[in-house]
Short mmCIF file of C-alpha atoms in Angstrom, two decimals:
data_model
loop_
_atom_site.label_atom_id
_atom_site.label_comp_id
_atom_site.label_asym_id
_atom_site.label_seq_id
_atom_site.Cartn_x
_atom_site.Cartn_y
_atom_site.Cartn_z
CA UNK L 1 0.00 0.00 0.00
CA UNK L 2 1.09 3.32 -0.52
CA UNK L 3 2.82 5.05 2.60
CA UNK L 4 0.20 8.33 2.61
CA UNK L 5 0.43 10.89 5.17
CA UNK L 6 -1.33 11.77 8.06
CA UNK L 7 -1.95 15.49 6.37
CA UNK L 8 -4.86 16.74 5.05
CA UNK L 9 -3.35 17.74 2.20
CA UNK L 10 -2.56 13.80 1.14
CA UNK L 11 -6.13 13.59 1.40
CA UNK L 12 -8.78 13.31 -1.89
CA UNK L 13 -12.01 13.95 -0.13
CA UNK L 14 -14.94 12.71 -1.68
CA UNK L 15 -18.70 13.71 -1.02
CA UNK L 16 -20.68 10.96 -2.01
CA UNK L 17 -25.03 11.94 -2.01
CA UNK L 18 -27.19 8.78 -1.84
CA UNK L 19 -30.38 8.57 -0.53
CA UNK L 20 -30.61 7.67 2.92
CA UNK L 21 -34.26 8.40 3.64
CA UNK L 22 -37.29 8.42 1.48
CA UNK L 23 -38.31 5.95 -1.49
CA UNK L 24 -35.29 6.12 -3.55
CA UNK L 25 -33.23 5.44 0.22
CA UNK L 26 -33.77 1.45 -0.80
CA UNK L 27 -30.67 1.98 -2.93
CA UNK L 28 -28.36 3.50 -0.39
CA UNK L 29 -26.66 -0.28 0.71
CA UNK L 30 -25.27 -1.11 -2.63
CA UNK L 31 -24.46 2.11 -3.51
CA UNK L 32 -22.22 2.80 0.19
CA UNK L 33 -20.91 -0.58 -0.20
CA UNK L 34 -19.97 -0.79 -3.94
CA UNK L 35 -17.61 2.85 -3.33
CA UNK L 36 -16.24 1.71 -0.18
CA UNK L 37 -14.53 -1.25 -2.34
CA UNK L 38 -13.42 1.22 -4.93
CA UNK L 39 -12.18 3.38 -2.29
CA UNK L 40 -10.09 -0.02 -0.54
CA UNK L 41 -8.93 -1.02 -4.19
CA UNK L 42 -7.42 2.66 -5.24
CA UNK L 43 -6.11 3.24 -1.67
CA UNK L 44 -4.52 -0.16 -1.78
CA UNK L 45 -2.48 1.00 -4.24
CA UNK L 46 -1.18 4.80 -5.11
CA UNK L 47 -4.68 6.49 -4.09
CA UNK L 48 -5.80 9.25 -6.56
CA UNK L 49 -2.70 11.66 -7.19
CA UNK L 50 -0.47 10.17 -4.89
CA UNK L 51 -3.30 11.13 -2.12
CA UNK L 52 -5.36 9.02 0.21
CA UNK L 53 -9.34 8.92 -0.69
CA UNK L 54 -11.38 9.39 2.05
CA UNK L 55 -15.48 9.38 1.42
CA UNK L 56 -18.26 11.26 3.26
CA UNK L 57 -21.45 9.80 2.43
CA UNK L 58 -24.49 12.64 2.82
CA UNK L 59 -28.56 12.35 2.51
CA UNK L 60 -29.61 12.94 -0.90
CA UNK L 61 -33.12 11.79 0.38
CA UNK L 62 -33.98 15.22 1.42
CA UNK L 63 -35.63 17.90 -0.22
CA UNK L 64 -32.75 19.11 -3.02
CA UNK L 65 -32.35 22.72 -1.56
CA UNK L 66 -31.67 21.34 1.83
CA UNK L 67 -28.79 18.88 -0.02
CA UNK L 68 -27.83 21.44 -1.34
CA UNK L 69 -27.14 23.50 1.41
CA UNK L 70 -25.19 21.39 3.08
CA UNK L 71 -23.05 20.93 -0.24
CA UNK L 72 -22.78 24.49 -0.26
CA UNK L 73 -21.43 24.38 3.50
CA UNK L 74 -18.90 21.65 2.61
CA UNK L 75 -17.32 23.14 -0.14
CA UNK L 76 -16.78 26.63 1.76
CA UNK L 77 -14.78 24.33 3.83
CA UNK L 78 -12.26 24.37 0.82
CA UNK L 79 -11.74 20.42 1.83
CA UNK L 80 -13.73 18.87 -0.58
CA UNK L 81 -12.04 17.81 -3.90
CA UNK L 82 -14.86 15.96 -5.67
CA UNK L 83 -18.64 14.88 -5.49
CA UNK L 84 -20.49 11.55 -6.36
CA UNK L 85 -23.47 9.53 -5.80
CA UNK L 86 -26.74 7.93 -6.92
CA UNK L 87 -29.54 10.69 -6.52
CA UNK L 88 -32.33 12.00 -8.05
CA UNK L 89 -32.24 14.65 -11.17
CA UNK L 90 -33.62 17.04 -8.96
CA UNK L 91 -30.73 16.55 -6.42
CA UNK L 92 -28.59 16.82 -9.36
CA UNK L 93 -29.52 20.24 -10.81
CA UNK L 94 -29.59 21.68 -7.12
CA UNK L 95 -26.06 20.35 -6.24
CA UNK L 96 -24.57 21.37 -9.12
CA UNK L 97 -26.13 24.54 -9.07
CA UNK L 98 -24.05 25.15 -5.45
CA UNK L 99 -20.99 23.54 -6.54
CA UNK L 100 -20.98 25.46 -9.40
CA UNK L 101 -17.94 23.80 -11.41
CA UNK L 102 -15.49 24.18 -8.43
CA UNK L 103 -14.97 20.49 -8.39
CA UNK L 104 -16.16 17.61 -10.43
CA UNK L 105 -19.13 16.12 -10.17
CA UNK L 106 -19.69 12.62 -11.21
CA UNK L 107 -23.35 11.59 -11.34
CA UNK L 108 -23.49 8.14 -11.00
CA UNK L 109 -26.51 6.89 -12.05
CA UNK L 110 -29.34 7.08 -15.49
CA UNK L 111 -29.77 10.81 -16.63
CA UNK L 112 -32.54 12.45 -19.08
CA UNK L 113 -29.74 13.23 -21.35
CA UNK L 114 -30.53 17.30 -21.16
CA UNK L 115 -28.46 19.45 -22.83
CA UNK L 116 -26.05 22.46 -21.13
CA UNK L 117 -25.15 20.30 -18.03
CA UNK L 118 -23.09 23.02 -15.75
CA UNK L 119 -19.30 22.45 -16.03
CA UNK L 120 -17.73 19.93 -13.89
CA UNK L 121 -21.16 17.75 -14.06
CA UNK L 122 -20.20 14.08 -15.62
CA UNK L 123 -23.09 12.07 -16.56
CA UNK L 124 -21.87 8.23 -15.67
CA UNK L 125 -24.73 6.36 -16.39
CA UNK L 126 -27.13 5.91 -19.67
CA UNK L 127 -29.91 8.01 -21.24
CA UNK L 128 -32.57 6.98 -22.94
CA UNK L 129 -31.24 6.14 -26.66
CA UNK L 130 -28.97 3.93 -24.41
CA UNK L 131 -31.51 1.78 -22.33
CA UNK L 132 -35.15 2.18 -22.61
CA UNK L 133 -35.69 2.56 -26.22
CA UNK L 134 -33.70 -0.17 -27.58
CA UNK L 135 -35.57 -2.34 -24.48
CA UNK L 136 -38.81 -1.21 -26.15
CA UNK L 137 -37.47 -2.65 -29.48
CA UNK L 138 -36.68 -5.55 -28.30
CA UNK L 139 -39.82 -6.44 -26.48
CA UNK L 140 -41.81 -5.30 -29.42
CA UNK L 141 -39.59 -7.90 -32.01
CA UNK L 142 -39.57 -10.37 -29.07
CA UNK L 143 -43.37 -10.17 -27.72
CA UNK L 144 -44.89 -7.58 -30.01
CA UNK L 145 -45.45 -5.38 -27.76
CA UNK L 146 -46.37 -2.09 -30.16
CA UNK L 147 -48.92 -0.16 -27.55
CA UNK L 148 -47.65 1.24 -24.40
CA UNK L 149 -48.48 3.39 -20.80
CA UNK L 150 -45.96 5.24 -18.99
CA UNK L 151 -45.97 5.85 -15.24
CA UNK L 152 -43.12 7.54 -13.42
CA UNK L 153 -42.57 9.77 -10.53
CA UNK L 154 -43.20 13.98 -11.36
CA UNK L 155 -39.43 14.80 -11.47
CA UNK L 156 -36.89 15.48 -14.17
CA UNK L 157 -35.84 12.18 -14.93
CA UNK L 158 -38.68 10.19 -15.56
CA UNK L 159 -40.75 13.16 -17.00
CA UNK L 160 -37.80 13.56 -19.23
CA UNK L 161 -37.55 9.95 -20.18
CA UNK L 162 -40.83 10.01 -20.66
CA UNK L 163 -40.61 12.30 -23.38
CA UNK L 164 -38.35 10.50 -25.08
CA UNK L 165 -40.37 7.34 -25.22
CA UNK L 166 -43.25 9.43 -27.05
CA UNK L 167 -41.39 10.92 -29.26
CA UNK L 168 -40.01 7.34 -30.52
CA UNK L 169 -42.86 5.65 -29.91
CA UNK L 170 -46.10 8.54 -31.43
CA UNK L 171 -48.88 7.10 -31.63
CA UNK L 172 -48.60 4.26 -29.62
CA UNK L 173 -48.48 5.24 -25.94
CA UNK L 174 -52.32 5.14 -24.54
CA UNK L 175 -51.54 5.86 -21.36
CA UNK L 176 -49.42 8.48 -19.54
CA UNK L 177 -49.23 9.07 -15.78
CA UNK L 178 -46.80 10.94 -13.20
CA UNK L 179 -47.17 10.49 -9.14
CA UNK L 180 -45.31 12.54 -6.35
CA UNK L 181 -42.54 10.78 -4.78
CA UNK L 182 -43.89 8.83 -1.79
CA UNK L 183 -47.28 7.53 -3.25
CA UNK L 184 -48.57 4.76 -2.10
CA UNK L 185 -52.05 4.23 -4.16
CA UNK L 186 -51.67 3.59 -7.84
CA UNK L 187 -54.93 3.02 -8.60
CA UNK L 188 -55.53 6.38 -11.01
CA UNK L 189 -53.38 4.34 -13.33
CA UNK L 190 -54.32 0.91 -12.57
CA UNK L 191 -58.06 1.86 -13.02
CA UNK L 192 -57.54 3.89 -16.18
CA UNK L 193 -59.53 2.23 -18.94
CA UNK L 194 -56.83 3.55 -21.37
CA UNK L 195 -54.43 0.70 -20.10
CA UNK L 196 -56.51 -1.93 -20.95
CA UNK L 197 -54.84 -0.72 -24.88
CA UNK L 198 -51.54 -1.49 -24.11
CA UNK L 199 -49.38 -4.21 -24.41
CA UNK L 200 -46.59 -2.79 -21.74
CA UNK L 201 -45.59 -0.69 -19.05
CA UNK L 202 -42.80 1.64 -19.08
CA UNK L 203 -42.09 2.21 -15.58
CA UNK L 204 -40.06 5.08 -14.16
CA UNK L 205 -40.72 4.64 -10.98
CA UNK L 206 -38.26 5.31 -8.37
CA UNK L 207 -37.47 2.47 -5.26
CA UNK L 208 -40.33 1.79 -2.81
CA UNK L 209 -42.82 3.60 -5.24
CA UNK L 210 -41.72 0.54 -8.14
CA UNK L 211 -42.36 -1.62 -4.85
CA UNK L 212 -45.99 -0.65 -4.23
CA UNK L 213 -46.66 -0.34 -7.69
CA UNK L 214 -45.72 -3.58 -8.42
CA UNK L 215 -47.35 -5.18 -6.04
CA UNK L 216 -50.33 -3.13 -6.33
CA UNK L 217 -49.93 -4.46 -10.71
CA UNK L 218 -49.72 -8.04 -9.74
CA UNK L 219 -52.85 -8.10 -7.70
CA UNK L 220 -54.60 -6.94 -10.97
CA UNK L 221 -53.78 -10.03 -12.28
CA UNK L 222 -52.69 -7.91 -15.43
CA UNK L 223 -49.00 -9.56 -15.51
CA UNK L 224 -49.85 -12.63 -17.57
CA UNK L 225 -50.73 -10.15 -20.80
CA UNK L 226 -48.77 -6.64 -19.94
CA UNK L 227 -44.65 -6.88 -19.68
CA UNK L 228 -43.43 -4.10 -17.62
CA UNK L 229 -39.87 -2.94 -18.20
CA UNK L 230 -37.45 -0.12 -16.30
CA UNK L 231 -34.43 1.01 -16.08
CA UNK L 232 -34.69 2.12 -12.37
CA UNK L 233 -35.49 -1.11 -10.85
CA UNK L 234 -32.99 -3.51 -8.83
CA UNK L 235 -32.52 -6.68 -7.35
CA UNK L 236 -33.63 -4.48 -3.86
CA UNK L 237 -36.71 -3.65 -5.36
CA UNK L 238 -37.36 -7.04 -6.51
CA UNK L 239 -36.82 -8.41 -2.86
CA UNK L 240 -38.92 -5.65 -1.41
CA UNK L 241 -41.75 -6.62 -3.41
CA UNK L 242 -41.89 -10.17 -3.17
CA UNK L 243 -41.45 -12.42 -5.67
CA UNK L 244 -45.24 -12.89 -6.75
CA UNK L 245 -45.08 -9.11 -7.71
CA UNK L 246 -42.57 -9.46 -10.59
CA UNK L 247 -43.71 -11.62 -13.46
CA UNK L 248 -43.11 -10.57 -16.41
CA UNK L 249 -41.04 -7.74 -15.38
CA UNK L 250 -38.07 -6.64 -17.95
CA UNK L 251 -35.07 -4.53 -16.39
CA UNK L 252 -32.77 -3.16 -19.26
CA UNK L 253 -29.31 -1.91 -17.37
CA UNK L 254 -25.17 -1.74 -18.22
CA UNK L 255 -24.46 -4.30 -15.12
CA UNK L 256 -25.98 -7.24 -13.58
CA UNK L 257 -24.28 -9.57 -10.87
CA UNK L 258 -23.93 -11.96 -13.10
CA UNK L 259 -22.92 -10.62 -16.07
CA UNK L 260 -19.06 -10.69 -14.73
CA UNK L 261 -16.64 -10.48 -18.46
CA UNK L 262 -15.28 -7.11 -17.69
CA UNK L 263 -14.25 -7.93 -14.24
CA UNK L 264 -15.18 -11.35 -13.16
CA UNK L 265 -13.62 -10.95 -9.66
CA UNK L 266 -15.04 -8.03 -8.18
CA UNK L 267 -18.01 -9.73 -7.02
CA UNK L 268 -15.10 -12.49 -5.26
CA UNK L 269 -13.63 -8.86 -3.71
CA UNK L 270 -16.62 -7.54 -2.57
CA UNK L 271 -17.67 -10.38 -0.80
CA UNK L 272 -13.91 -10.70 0.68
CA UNK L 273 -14.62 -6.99 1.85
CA UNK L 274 -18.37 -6.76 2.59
CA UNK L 275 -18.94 -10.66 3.58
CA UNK L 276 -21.37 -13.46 2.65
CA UNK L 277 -24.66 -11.14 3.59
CA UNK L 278 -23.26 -7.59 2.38
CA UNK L 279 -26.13 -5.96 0.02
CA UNK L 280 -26.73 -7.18 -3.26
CA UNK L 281 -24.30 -5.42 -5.61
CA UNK L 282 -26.71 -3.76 -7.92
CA UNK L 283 -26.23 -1.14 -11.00
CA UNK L 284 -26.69 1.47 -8.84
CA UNK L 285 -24.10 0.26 -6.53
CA UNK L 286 -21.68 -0.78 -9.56
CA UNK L 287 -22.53 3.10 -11.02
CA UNK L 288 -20.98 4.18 -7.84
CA UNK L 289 -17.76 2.15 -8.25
CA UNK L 290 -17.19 3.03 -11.68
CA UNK L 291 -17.63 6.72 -10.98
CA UNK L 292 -14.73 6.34 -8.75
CA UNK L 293 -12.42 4.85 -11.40
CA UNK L 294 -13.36 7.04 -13.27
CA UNK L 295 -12.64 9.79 -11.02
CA UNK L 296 -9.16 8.34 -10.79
CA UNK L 297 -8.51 7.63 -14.70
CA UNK L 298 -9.10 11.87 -15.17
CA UNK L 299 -7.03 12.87 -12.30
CA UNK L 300 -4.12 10.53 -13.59
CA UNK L 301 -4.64 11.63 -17.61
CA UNK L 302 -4.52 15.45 -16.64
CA UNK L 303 -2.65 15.37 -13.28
CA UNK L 304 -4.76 17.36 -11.32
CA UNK L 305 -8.63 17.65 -10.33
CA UNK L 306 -8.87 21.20 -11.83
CA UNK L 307 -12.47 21.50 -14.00
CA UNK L 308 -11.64 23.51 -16.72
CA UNK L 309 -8.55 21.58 -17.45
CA UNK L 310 -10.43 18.04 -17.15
CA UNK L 311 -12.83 19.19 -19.69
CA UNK L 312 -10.23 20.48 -21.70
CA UNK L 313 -9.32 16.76 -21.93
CA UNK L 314 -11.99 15.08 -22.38
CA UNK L 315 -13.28 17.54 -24.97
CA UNK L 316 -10.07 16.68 -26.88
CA UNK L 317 -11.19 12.86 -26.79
CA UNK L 318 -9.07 11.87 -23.43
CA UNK L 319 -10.80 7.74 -23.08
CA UNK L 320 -10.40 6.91 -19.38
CA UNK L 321 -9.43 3.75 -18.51
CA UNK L 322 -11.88 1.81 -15.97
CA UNK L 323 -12.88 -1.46 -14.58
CA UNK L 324 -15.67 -1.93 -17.11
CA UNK L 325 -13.34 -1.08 -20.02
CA UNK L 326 -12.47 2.46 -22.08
CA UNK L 327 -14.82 5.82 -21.57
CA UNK L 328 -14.85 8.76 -23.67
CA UNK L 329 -16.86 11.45 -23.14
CA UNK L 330 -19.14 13.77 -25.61
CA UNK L 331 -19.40 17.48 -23.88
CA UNK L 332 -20.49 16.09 -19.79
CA UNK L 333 -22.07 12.71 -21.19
CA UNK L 334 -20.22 9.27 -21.11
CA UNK L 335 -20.45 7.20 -24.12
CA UNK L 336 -19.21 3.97 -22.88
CA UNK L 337 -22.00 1.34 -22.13
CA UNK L 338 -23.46 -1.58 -23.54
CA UNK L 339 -27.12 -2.60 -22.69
CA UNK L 340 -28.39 -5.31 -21.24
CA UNK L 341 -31.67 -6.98 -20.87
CA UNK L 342 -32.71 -9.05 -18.15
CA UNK L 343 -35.92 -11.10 -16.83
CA UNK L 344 -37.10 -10.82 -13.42
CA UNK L 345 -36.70 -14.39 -11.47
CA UNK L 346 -38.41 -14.31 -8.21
CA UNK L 347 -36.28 -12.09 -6.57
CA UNK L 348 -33.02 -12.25 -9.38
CA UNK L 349 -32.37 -10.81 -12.28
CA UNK L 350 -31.46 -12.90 -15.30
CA UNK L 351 -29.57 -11.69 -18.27
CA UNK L 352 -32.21 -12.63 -21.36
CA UNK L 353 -30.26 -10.49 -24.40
CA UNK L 354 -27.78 -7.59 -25.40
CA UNK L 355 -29.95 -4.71 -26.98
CA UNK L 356 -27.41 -2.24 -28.09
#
């Protein structure tokens, strides 16, 4: 290991937002896990610049000004060198609204794939040209499933995505609904005659609300004829609902546990670390771990953490090297991924198909 000082300045701090309260807090186990073996695995070696990475995990579960605010407070501080996390848009746009390109800001998770991010803001995860609309395709050529209802929470990602979908898809969405965060009665959609038209659900539903809509879809007895398919559902989602709630549920994502040809051992590592009964390690934990890589790849291409000079880089076609293989960038958006499509099993997720 490398012999790092005692000093704060041979220290990377790290502010890593996840929800830890709230519906989307079902996530926040995989996600605290999966960096705290990235964060063992770097420091085991030279760290990120020669420097020692510490992590200090904050709510993103709270209303985004209040996250926010805190951010705000941290970075006055003048200690903080970089932020990550799985949280929602909303988070997002408030957080980097306060951090306001003074350090990078890796958002580890799905995105809307807006336009005019704020400097220092990396998108890590997939829009929706990269998940949900080839998942669509592929349960249309699979199931032909042509007609289809949305439901997602009323925030920027899912209203986004949403968007998206009807734009590819005109004319063939009967159905389009969007619930506060926290609902627990889905029965406006559920009782809509207009979903009796289609022949799927697009679901954009965020952790315990996926839950309870789930469960509240299987008691309709509608999953024998309707496929429902997200990218914002895990294998904690899947448990949390019980496995009578997930029939014919599609999940279309970059990582499953057992998809393991990039890096068959970290599973083998995180176990070692985490033990037989740590938290499944989910996309949204594995998001978390790659943003942390790649966190380290930038800092060693340009030798330093400074924003302006980072996207100098990557604007200039830097790739960064990471555990699930090479990622270049296009302006704040990473263009590394490959999608997957898998088949809810009980409580598992099964890898059916590669649709992109």
């Amino acid at each position: 290991m490398f012999p790092f000082s005692e000093s704060p300045d041979d220290v990377i701090e790290v502010l890593n937002i996840v929800p830890l309260q709230g519906p989307a807090g079902i996530v926040a186990p995989s996600c605290e896990a999966a960096i705290a073996l990235a964060v063992e695995e770097i420091n085991s070696g030279t760290g990120i610049l020669g420097r020692e990475v510490r992590v200090t995990t904050i709510d993103g579960g709270r209303a985004p000004r209040e996250v926010a605010k805190e951010v705000s407070a941290l970075l006055a501080t003048g200690m903080v060198d970089a932020i990550t996390g799985w949280h929602i848009s909303a988070v997002r746009r408030a957080v980097a609204r306060a951090a306001d390109g003074r350090v990078p800001y890796l958002f580890a998770t799905t995105h809307e794939d807006l336009p005019n991010e704020p400097p220092g803001v990396l998108m890590i995860g997939e829009n929706p040209a990269g998940h949900i609309l080839p998942a669509m395709q592929w349960l249309e050529r699979e199931f032909g499933a042509r007609r289809w209802a949305i439901i997602g929470n009323d925030y920027i990602w899912p209203m986004a995505t949403g968007k998206a979908v009807r734009t590819a898809h005109q004319g063939s969405i009967t159905l389009e609904k969007y619930f506060p965060l926290g609902t627990e009665d889905f029965s406006e959609f559920l009782g809509d005659p207009r979903l009796d038209r289609a022949d799927g659900i697009v679901l954009l539903l965020v952790g315990t609300d996926a839950v309870r809509f789930n469960q509240q879809f299987a008691h309709t007895g509608r999953s024998e004829r309707q496929v429902r398919v997200s990218p914002g559902i895990d294998e904690g989602v899947l448990l949390a609902a019980g496995p009578q709630s997930n029939d014919n549920l599609y999940v279309v994502s970059s990582f499953f546990p057992d998809n393991r040809t990039s890096d068959p051992d970290r599973m083998a590592r995180y176990h070692r670390l985490h033990g037989r009964f740590a938290p499944q390690l989910t996309y949204f934990g594995n998001t978390s771990y790659e943003a942390m890589y790649t966190l380290q790849s930038l800092a060693h291409g340009c030798g330093s953490l400074d924003v302006p000079l980072m996207q100098a880089a990557l604007d200039d076609g830097m790739v960064l090297e990471t555990p699930s293989g090479g990622r270049a960038f296009q302006g704040n958006h990473s263009q590394q991924f490959t999608a997957l499509i898998a088949r809810a099993d009980g409580v598992d997720l099964q890898i059916v198909d590669t649709v992109r």
